[in-house]
mmCIF file of C-alpha atoms and ligand atoms in Angstrom:
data_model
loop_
_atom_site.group_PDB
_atom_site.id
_atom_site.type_symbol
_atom_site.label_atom_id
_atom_site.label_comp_id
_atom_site.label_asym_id
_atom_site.label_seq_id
_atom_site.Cartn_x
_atom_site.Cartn_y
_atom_site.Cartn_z
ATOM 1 C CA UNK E 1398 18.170 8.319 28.577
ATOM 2 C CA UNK E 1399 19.003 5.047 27.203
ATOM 3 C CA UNK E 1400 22.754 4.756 25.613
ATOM 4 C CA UNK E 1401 21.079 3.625 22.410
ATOM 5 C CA UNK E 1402 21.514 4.326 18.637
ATOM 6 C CA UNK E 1403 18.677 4.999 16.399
ATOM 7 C CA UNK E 1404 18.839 5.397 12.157
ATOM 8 C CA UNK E 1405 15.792 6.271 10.224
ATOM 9 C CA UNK E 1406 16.370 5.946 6.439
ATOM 10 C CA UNK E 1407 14.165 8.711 5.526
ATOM 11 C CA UNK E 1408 13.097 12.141 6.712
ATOM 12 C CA UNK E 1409 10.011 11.678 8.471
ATOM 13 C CA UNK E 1410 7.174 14.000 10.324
ATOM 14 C CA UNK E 1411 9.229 15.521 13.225
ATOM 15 C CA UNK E 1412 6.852 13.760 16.080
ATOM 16 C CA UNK E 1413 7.934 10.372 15.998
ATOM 17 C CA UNK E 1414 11.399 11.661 16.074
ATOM 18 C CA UNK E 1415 11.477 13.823 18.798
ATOM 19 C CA UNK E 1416 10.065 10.909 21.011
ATOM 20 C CA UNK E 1417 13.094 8.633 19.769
ATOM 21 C CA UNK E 1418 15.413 12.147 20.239
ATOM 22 C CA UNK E 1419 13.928 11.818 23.758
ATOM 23 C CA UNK E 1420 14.652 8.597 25.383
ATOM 24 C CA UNK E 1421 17.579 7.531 23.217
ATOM 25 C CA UNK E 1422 20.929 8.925 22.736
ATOM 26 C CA UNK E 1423 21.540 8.779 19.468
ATOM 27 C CA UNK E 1424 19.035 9.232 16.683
ATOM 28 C CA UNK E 1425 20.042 9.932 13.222
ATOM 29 C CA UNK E 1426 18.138 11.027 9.999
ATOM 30 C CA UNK E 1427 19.344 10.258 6.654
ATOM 31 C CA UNK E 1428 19.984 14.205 5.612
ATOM 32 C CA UNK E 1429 19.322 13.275 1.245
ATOM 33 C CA UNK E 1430 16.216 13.903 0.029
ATOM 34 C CA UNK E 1431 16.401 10.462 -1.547
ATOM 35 C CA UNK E 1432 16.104 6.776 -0.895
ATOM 36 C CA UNK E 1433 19.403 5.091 0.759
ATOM 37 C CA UNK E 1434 20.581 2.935 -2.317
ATOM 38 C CA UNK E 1435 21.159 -0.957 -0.332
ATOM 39 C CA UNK E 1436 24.666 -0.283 -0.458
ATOM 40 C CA UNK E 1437 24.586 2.726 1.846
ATOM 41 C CA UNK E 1438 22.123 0.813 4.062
ATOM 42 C CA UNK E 1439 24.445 -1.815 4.436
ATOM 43 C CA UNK E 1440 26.894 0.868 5.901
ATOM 44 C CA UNK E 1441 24.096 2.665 7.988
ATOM 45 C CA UNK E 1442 23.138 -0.077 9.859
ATOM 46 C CA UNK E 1443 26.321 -0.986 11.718
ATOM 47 C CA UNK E 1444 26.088 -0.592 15.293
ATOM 48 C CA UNK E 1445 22.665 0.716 14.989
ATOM 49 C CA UNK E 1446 19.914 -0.920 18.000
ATOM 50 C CA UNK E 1447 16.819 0.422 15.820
ATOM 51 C CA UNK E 1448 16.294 1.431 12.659
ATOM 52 C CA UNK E 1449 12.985 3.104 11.029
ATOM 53 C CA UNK E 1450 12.791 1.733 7.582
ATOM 54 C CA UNK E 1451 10.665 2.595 4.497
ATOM 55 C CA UNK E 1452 8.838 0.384 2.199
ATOM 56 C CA UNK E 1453 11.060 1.001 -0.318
ATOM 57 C CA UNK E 1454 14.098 -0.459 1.353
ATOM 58 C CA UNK E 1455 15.135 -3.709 1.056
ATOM 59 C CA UNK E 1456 15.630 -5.557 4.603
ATOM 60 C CA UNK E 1457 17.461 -8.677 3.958
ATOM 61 C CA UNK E 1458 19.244 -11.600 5.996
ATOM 62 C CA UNK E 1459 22.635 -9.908 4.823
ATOM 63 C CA UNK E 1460 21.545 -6.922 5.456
ATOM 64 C CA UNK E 1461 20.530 -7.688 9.493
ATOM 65 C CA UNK E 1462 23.976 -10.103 9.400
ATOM 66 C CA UNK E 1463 25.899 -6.222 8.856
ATOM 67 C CA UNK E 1464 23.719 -4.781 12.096
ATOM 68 C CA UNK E 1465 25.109 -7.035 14.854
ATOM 69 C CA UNK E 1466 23.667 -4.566 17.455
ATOM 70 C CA UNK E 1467 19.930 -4.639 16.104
ATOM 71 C CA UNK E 1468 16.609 -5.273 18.058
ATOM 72 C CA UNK E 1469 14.390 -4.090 15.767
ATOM 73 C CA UNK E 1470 13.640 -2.957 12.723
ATOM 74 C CA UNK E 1471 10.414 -0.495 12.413
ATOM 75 C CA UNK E 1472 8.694 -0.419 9.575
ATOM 76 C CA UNK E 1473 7.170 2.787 8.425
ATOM 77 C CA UNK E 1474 4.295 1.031 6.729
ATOM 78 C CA UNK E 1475 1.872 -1.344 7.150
ATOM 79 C CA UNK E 1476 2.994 -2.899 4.312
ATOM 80 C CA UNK E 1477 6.263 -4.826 5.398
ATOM 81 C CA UNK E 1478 6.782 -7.367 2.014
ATOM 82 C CA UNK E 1479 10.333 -5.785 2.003
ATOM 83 C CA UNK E 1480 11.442 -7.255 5.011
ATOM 84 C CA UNK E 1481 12.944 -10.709 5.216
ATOM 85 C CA UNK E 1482 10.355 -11.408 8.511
ATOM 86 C CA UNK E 1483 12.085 -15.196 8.626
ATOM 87 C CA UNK E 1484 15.778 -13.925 8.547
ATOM 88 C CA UNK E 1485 15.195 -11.395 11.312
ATOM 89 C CA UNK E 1486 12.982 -13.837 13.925
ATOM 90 C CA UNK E 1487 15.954 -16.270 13.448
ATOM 91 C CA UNK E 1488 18.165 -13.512 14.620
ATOM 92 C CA UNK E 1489 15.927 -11.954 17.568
ATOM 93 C CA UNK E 1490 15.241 -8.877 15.668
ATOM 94 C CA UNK E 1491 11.598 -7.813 15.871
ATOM 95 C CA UNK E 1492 10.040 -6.137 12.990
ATOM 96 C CA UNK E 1493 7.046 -3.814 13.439
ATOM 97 C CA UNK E 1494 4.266 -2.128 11.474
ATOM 98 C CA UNK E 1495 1.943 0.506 11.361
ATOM 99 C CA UNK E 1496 -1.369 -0.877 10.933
ATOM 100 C CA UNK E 1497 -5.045 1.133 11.414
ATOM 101 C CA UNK E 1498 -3.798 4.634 11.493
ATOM 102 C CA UNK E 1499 -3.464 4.481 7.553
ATOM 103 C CA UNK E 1500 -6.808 2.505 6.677
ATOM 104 C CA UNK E 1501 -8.936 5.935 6.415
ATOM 105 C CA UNK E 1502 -6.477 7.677 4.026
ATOM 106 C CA UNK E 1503 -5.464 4.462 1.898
ATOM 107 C CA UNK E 1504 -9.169 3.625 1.720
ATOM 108 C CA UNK E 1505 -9.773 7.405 0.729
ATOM 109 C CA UNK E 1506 -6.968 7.022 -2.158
ATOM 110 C CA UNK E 1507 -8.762 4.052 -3.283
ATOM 111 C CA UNK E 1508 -11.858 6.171 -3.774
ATOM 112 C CA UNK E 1509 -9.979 9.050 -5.280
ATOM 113 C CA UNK E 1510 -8.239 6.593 -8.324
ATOM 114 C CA UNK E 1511 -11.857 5.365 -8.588
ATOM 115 C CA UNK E 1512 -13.716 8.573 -9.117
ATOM 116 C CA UNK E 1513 -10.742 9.942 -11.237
ATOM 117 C CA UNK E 1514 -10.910 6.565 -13.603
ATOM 118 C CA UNK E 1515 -15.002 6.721 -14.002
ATOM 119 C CA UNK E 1516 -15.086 10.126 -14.334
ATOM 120 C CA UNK E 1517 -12.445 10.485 -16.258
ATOM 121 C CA UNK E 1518 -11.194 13.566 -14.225
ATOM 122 C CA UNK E 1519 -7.211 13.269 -15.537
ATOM 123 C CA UNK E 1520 -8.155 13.327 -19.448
ATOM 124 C CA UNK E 1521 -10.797 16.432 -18.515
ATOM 125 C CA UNK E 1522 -8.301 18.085 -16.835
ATOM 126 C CA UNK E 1523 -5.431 17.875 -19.535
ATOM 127 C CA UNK E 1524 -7.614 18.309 -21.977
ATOM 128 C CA UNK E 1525 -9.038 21.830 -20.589
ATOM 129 C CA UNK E 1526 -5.443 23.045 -19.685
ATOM 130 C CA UNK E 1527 -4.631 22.127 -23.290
ATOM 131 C CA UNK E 1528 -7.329 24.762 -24.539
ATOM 132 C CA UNK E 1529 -9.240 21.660 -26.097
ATOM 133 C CA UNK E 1530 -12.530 22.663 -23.744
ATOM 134 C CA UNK E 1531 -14.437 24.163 -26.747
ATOM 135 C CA UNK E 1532 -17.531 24.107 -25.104
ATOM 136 C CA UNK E 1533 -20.027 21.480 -23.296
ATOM 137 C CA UNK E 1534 -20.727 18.316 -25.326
ATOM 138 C CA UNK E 1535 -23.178 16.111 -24.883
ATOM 139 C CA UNK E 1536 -21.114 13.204 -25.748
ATOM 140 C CA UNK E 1537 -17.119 14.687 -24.105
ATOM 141 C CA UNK E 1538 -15.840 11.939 -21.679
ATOM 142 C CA UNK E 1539 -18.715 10.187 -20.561
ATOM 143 C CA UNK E 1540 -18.134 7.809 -18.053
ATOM 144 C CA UNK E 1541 -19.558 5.068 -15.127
ATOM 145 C CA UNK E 1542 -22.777 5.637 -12.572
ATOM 146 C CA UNK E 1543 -21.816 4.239 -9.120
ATOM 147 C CA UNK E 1544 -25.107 3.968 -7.926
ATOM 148 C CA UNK E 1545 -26.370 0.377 -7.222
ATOM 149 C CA UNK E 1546 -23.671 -1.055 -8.605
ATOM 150 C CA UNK E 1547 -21.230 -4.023 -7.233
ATOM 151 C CA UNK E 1548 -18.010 -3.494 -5.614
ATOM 152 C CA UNK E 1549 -15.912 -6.295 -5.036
ATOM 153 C CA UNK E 1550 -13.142 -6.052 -2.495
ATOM 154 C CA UNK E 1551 -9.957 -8.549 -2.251
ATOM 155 C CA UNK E 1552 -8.761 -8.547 0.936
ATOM 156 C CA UNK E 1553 -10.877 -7.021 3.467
ATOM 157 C CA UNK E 1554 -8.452 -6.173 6.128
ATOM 158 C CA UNK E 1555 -8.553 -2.661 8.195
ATOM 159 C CA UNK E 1556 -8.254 -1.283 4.808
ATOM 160 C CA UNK E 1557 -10.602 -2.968 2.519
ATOM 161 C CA UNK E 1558 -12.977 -2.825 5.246
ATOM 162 C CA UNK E 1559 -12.807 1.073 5.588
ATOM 163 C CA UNK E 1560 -13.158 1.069 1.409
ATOM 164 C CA UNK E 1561 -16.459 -1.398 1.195
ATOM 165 C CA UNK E 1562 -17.931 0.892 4.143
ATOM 166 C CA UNK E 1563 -17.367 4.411 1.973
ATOM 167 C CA UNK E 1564 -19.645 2.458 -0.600
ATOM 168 C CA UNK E 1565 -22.633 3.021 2.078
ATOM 169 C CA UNK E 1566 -22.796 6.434 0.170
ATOM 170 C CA UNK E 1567 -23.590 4.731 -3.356
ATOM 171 C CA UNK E 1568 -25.905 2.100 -2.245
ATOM 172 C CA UNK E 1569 -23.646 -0.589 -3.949
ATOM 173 C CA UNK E 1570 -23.393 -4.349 -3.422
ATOM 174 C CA UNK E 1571 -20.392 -5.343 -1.684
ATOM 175 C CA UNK E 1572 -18.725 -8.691 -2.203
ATOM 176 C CA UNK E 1573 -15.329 -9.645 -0.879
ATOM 177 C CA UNK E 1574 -12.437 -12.415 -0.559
ATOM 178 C CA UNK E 1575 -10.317 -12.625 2.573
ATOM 179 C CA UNK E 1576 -7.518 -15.206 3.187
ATOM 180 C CA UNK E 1577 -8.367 -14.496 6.957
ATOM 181 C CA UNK E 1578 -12.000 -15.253 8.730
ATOM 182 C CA UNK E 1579 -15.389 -14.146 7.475
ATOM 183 C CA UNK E 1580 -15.512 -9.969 7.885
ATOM 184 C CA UNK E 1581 -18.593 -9.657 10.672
ATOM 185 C CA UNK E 1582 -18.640 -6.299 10.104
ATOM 186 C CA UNK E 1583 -19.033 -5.599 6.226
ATOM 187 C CA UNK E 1584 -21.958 -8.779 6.422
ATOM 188 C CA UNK E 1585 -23.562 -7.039 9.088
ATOM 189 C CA UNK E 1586 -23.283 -3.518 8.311
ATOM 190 C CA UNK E 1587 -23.523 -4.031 4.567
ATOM 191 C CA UNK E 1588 -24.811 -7.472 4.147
ATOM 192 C CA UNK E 1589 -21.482 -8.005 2.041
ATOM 193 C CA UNK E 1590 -20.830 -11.102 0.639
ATOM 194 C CA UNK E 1591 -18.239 -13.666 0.960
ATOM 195 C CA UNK E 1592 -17.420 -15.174 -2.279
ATOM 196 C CA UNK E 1593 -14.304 -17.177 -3.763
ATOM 197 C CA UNK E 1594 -12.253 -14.949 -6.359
ATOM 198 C CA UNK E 1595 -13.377 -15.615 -10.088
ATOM 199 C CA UNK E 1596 -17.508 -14.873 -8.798
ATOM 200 C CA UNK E 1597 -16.151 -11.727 -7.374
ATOM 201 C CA UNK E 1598 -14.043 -10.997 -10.612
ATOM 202 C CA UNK E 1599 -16.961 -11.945 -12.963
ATOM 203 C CA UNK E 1600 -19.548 -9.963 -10.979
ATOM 204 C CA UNK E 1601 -18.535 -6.954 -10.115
ATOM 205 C CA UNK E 1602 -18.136 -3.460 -11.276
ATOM 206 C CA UNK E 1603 -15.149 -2.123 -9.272
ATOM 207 C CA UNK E 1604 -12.567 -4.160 -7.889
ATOM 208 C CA UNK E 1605 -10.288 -3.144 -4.853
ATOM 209 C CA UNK E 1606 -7.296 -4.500 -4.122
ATOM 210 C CA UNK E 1607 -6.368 -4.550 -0.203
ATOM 211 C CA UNK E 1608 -4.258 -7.693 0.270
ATOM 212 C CA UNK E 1609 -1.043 -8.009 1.517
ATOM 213 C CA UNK E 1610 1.717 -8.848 -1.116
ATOM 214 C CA UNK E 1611 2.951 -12.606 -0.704
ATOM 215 C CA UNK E 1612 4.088 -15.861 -2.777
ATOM 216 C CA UNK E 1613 0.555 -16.693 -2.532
ATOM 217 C CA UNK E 1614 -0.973 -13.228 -3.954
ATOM 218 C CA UNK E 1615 2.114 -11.995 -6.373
ATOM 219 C CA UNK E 1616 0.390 -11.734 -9.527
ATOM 220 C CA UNK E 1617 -3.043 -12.759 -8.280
ATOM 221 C CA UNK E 1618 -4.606 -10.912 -10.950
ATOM 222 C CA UNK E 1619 -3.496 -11.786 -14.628
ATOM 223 C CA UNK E 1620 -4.687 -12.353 -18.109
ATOM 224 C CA UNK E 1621 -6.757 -15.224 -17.309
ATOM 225 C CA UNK E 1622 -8.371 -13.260 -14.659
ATOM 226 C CA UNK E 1623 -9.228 -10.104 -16.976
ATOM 227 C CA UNK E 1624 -10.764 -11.983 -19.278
ATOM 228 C CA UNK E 1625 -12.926 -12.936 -16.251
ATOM 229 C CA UNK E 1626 -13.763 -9.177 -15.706
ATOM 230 C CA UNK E 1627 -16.590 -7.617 -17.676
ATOM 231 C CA UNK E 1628 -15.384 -5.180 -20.229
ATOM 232 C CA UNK E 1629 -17.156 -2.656 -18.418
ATOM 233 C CA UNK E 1630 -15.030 -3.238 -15.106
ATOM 234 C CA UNK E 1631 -12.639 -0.690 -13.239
ATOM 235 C CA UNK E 1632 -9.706 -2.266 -11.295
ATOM 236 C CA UNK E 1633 -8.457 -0.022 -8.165
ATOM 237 C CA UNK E 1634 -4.650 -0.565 -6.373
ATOM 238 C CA UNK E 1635 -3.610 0.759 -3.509
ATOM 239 C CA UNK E 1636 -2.340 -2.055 -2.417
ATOM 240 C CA UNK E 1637 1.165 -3.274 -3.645
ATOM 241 C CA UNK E 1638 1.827 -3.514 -7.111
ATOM 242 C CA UNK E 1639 3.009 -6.808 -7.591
ATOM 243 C CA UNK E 1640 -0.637 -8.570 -6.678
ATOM 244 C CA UNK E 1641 -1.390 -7.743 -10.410
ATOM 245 C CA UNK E 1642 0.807 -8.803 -13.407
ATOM 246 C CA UNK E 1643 1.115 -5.493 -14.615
ATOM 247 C CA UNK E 1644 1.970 -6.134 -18.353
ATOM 248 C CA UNK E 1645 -1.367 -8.038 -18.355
ATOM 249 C CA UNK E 1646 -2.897 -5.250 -17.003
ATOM 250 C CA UNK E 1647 -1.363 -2.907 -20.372
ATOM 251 C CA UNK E 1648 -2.504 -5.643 -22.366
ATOM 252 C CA UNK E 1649 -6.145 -5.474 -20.659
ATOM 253 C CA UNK E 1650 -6.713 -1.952 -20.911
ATOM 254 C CA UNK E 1651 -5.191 -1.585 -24.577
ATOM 255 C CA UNK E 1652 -7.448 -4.182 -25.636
ATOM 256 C CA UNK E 1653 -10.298 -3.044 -23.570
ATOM 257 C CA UNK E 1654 -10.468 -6.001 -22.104
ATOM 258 C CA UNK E 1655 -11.868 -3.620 -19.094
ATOM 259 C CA UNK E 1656 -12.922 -0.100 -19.022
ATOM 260 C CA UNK E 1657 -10.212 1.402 -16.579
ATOM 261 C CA UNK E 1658 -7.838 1.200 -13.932
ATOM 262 C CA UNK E 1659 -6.287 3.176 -11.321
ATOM 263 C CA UNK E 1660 -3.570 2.473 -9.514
ATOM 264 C CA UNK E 1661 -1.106 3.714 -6.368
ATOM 265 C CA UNK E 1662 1.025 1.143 -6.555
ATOM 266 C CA UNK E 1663 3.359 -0.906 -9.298
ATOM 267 C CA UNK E 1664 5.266 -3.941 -9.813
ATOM 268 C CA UNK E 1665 8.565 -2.738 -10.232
ATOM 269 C CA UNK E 1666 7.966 0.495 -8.217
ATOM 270 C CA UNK E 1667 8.904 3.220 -8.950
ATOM 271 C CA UNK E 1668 9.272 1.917 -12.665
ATOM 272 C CA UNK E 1669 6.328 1.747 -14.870
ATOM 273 C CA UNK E 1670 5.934 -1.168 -17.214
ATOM 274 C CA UNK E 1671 6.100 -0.339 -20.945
ATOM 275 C CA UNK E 1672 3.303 1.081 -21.807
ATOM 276 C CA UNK E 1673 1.178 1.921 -19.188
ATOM 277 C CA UNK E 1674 1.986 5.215 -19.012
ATOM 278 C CA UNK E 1675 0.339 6.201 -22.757
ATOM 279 C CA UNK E 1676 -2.799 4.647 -22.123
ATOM 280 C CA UNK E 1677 -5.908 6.787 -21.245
ATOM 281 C CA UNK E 1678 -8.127 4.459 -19.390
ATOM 282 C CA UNK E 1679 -5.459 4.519 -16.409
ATOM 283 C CA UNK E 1680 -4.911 6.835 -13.707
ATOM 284 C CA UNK E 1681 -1.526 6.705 -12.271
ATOM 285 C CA UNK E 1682 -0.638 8.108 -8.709
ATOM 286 C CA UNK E 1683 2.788 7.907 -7.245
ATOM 287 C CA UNK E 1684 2.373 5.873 -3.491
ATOM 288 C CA UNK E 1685 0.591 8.463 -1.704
ATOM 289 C CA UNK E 1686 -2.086 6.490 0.412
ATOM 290 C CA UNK E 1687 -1.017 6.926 3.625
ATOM 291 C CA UNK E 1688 -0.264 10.647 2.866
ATOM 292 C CA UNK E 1689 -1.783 12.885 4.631
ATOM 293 C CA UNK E 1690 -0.308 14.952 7.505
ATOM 294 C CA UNK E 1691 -2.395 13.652 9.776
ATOM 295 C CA UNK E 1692 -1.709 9.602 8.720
ATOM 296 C CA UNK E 1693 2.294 10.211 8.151
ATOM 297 C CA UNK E 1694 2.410 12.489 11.673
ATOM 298 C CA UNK E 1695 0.422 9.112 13.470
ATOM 299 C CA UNK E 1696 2.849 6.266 11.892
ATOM 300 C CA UNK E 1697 6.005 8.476 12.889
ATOM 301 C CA UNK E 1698 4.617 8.680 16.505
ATOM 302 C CA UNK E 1699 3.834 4.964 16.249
ATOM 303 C CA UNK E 1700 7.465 3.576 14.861
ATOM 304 C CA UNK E 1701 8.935 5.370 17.521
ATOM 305 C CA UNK E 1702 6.461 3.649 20.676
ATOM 306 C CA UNK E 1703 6.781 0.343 19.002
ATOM 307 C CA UNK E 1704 10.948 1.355 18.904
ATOM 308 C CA UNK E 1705 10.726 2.341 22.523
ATOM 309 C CA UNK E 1706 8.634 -0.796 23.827
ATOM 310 C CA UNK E 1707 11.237 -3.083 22.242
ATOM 311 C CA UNK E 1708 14.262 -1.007 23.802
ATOM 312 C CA UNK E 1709 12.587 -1.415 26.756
ATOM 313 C CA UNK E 1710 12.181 -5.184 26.665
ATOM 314 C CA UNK E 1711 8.605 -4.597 26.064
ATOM 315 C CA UNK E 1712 6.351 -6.291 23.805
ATOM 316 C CA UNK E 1713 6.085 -3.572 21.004
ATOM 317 C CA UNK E 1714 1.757 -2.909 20.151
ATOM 318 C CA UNK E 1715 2.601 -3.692 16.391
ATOM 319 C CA UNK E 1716 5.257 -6.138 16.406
ATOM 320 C CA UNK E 1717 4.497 -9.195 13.134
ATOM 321 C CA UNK E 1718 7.397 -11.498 14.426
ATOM 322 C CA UNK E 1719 5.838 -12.012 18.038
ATOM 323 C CA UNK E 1720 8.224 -15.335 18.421
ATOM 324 C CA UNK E 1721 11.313 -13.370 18.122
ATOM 325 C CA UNK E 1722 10.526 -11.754 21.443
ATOM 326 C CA UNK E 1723 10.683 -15.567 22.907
HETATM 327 C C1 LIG K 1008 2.042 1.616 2.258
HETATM 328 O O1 LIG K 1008 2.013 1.188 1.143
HETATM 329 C C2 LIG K 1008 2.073 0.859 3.447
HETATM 330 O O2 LIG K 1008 2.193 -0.367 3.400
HETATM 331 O O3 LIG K 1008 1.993 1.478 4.512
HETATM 332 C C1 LIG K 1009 -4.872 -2.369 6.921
HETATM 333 O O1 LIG K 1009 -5.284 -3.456 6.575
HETATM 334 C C2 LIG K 1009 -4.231 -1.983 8.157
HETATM 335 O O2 LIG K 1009 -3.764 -2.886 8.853
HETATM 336 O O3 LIG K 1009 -4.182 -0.794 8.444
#
């Protein structure tokens, strides 16, 4: 057993864990049911070697300057925009991900919000436990077809990849933006479409959004960019919040500027931005597409490998800051 001192900031599926509890000697859990506040991080990272973080906490050069003892920090996410990647290669601290194991179930949110929005399952379903269902109506909540229509995906990763291939099902047209080279697959399987971002705004029916949050995507979607969208378009998150301006967004969908939206993620998360949260054409889900059992048990296990690798003096399988191993 290695004489070595593990945090995680947040309870997570007992797997991972009991690998750490395994080959290290310490391992601790934060015991609240509740986010560390940065404060209490700043205090729970002294003397640590690893530490498991969320998305939701804030990794910072002052932060690692508190945790003279740290190798790396694993993030539990694939997602690691809260993590000062720069400050930490500087310092030798490798930072890690969780890619691929949560492509299925983030791609499978993505559908859900989508369905839910064009279907308009949310405003069915308060409406019929209000006692409102009176009876069928031919005119009640009519919403979108899928069917041959075009589905434009920005960013086709792991995870936009895994949404454009679901669309297989609805014979739609797939067209797609990617900062990274052409997608092989979604041309050849779907004979997708690489196109620059206002023909993929203007043309399609559903939008995805799958890219990583950046200086260079932060509020990639704004008013000028709705009023590229036809009226009749449905924007899908799951991505991070932030790529849309989000009080556009209100402003969009209260003027109808498109149909609908539905969305995983937000800009100041977990606030919502005035309004957004009376509006009817939205659906609103709190973060939840990587959860599933199966997805959360498979990042714990992986945190803790990529943990392991690095105590080792290994190179970690998910490790984004490869030239702080050097
Ligand atoms: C979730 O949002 C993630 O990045 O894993
Ligand atoms: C998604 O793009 C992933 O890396 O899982």
């Amino acid at each position: 057993m290695m004489p070595l001192n593990v945090y995680i900031t947040r309870q997570i599926p007992d797997e991972g864990v009991n690998v750490l509890k395994k080959a290290c000697q310490k391992v601790e859990v934060n015991p609240h049911d509740r986010p560390l506040t940065y404060d209490e991080m700043l205090k729970e990272v002294r003397g640590r070697d690893a530490i498991i973080t969320m998305l939701s906490n804030r990794v910072d050069a002052r932060l690692m300057q508190e945790a003279t003892n740290l190798k790396i920090v694993a993030n539990y996410a694939v997602g690691y925009d809260n993590i000062d990647v720069k400050a930490a290669t500087v310092r030798g601290i490798v930072v890690t991900n969780t890619p691929g194991v949560l492509a299925d179930s983030t791609a499978d949110m993505a559908w859900a919000l989508l369905f839910s929005v064009t279907r308009r399952i949310v405003e069915g379903d308060k409406l019929t436990r209000a006692g409102q269902f009176t009876g069928w109506a031919p005119m009640m909540l009519l919403g979108g077809d899928l069917v041959g229509k075009t589905l434009g995906i920005i960013g086709a990763g792991r995870i936009g990849t895994a949404m454009a291939m679901r669309s297989r099902g609805w014979c739609m047209k797939v067209l797609y933006t990617t900062q990274s080279r052409r997608n092989t697959v979604l041309e050849e399987m779907l004979g997708a479409k690489r196109v620059d971002l206002e023909t993929l705004l203007k043309e399609s029916d559903f939008i995805s959004i799958h890219t990583p949050l950046s200086e260079k995507t932060r509020h990639l979607i704004g008013s000028q960019e709705f009023s590229t969208m036809k009226r009749t378009a449905y924007l899908i998150n799951t991505g991070r919040g932030a790529v849309i301006d989000e009080d556009a967004l209100v402003q969009a969908l209260r003027n109808r500027q498109i149909a609908g939206a539905g969305l995983d993620v937000y800009e100041e998360e977990p606030k919502l931005k005035p309004g957004l949260a009376e509006l009817d054409n939205v659906v609103l889900a709190p973060h939840l597409g990587s959860a599933t059992v199966e997805t959360r048990t498979k990042m714990s296990l992986m945190a803790a490998e990529n943990i392991i690798a690095v105590l080792n003096r290994q190179k970690p399988p998910n490790c984004v800051n490869p030239e702080a191993l050097t």
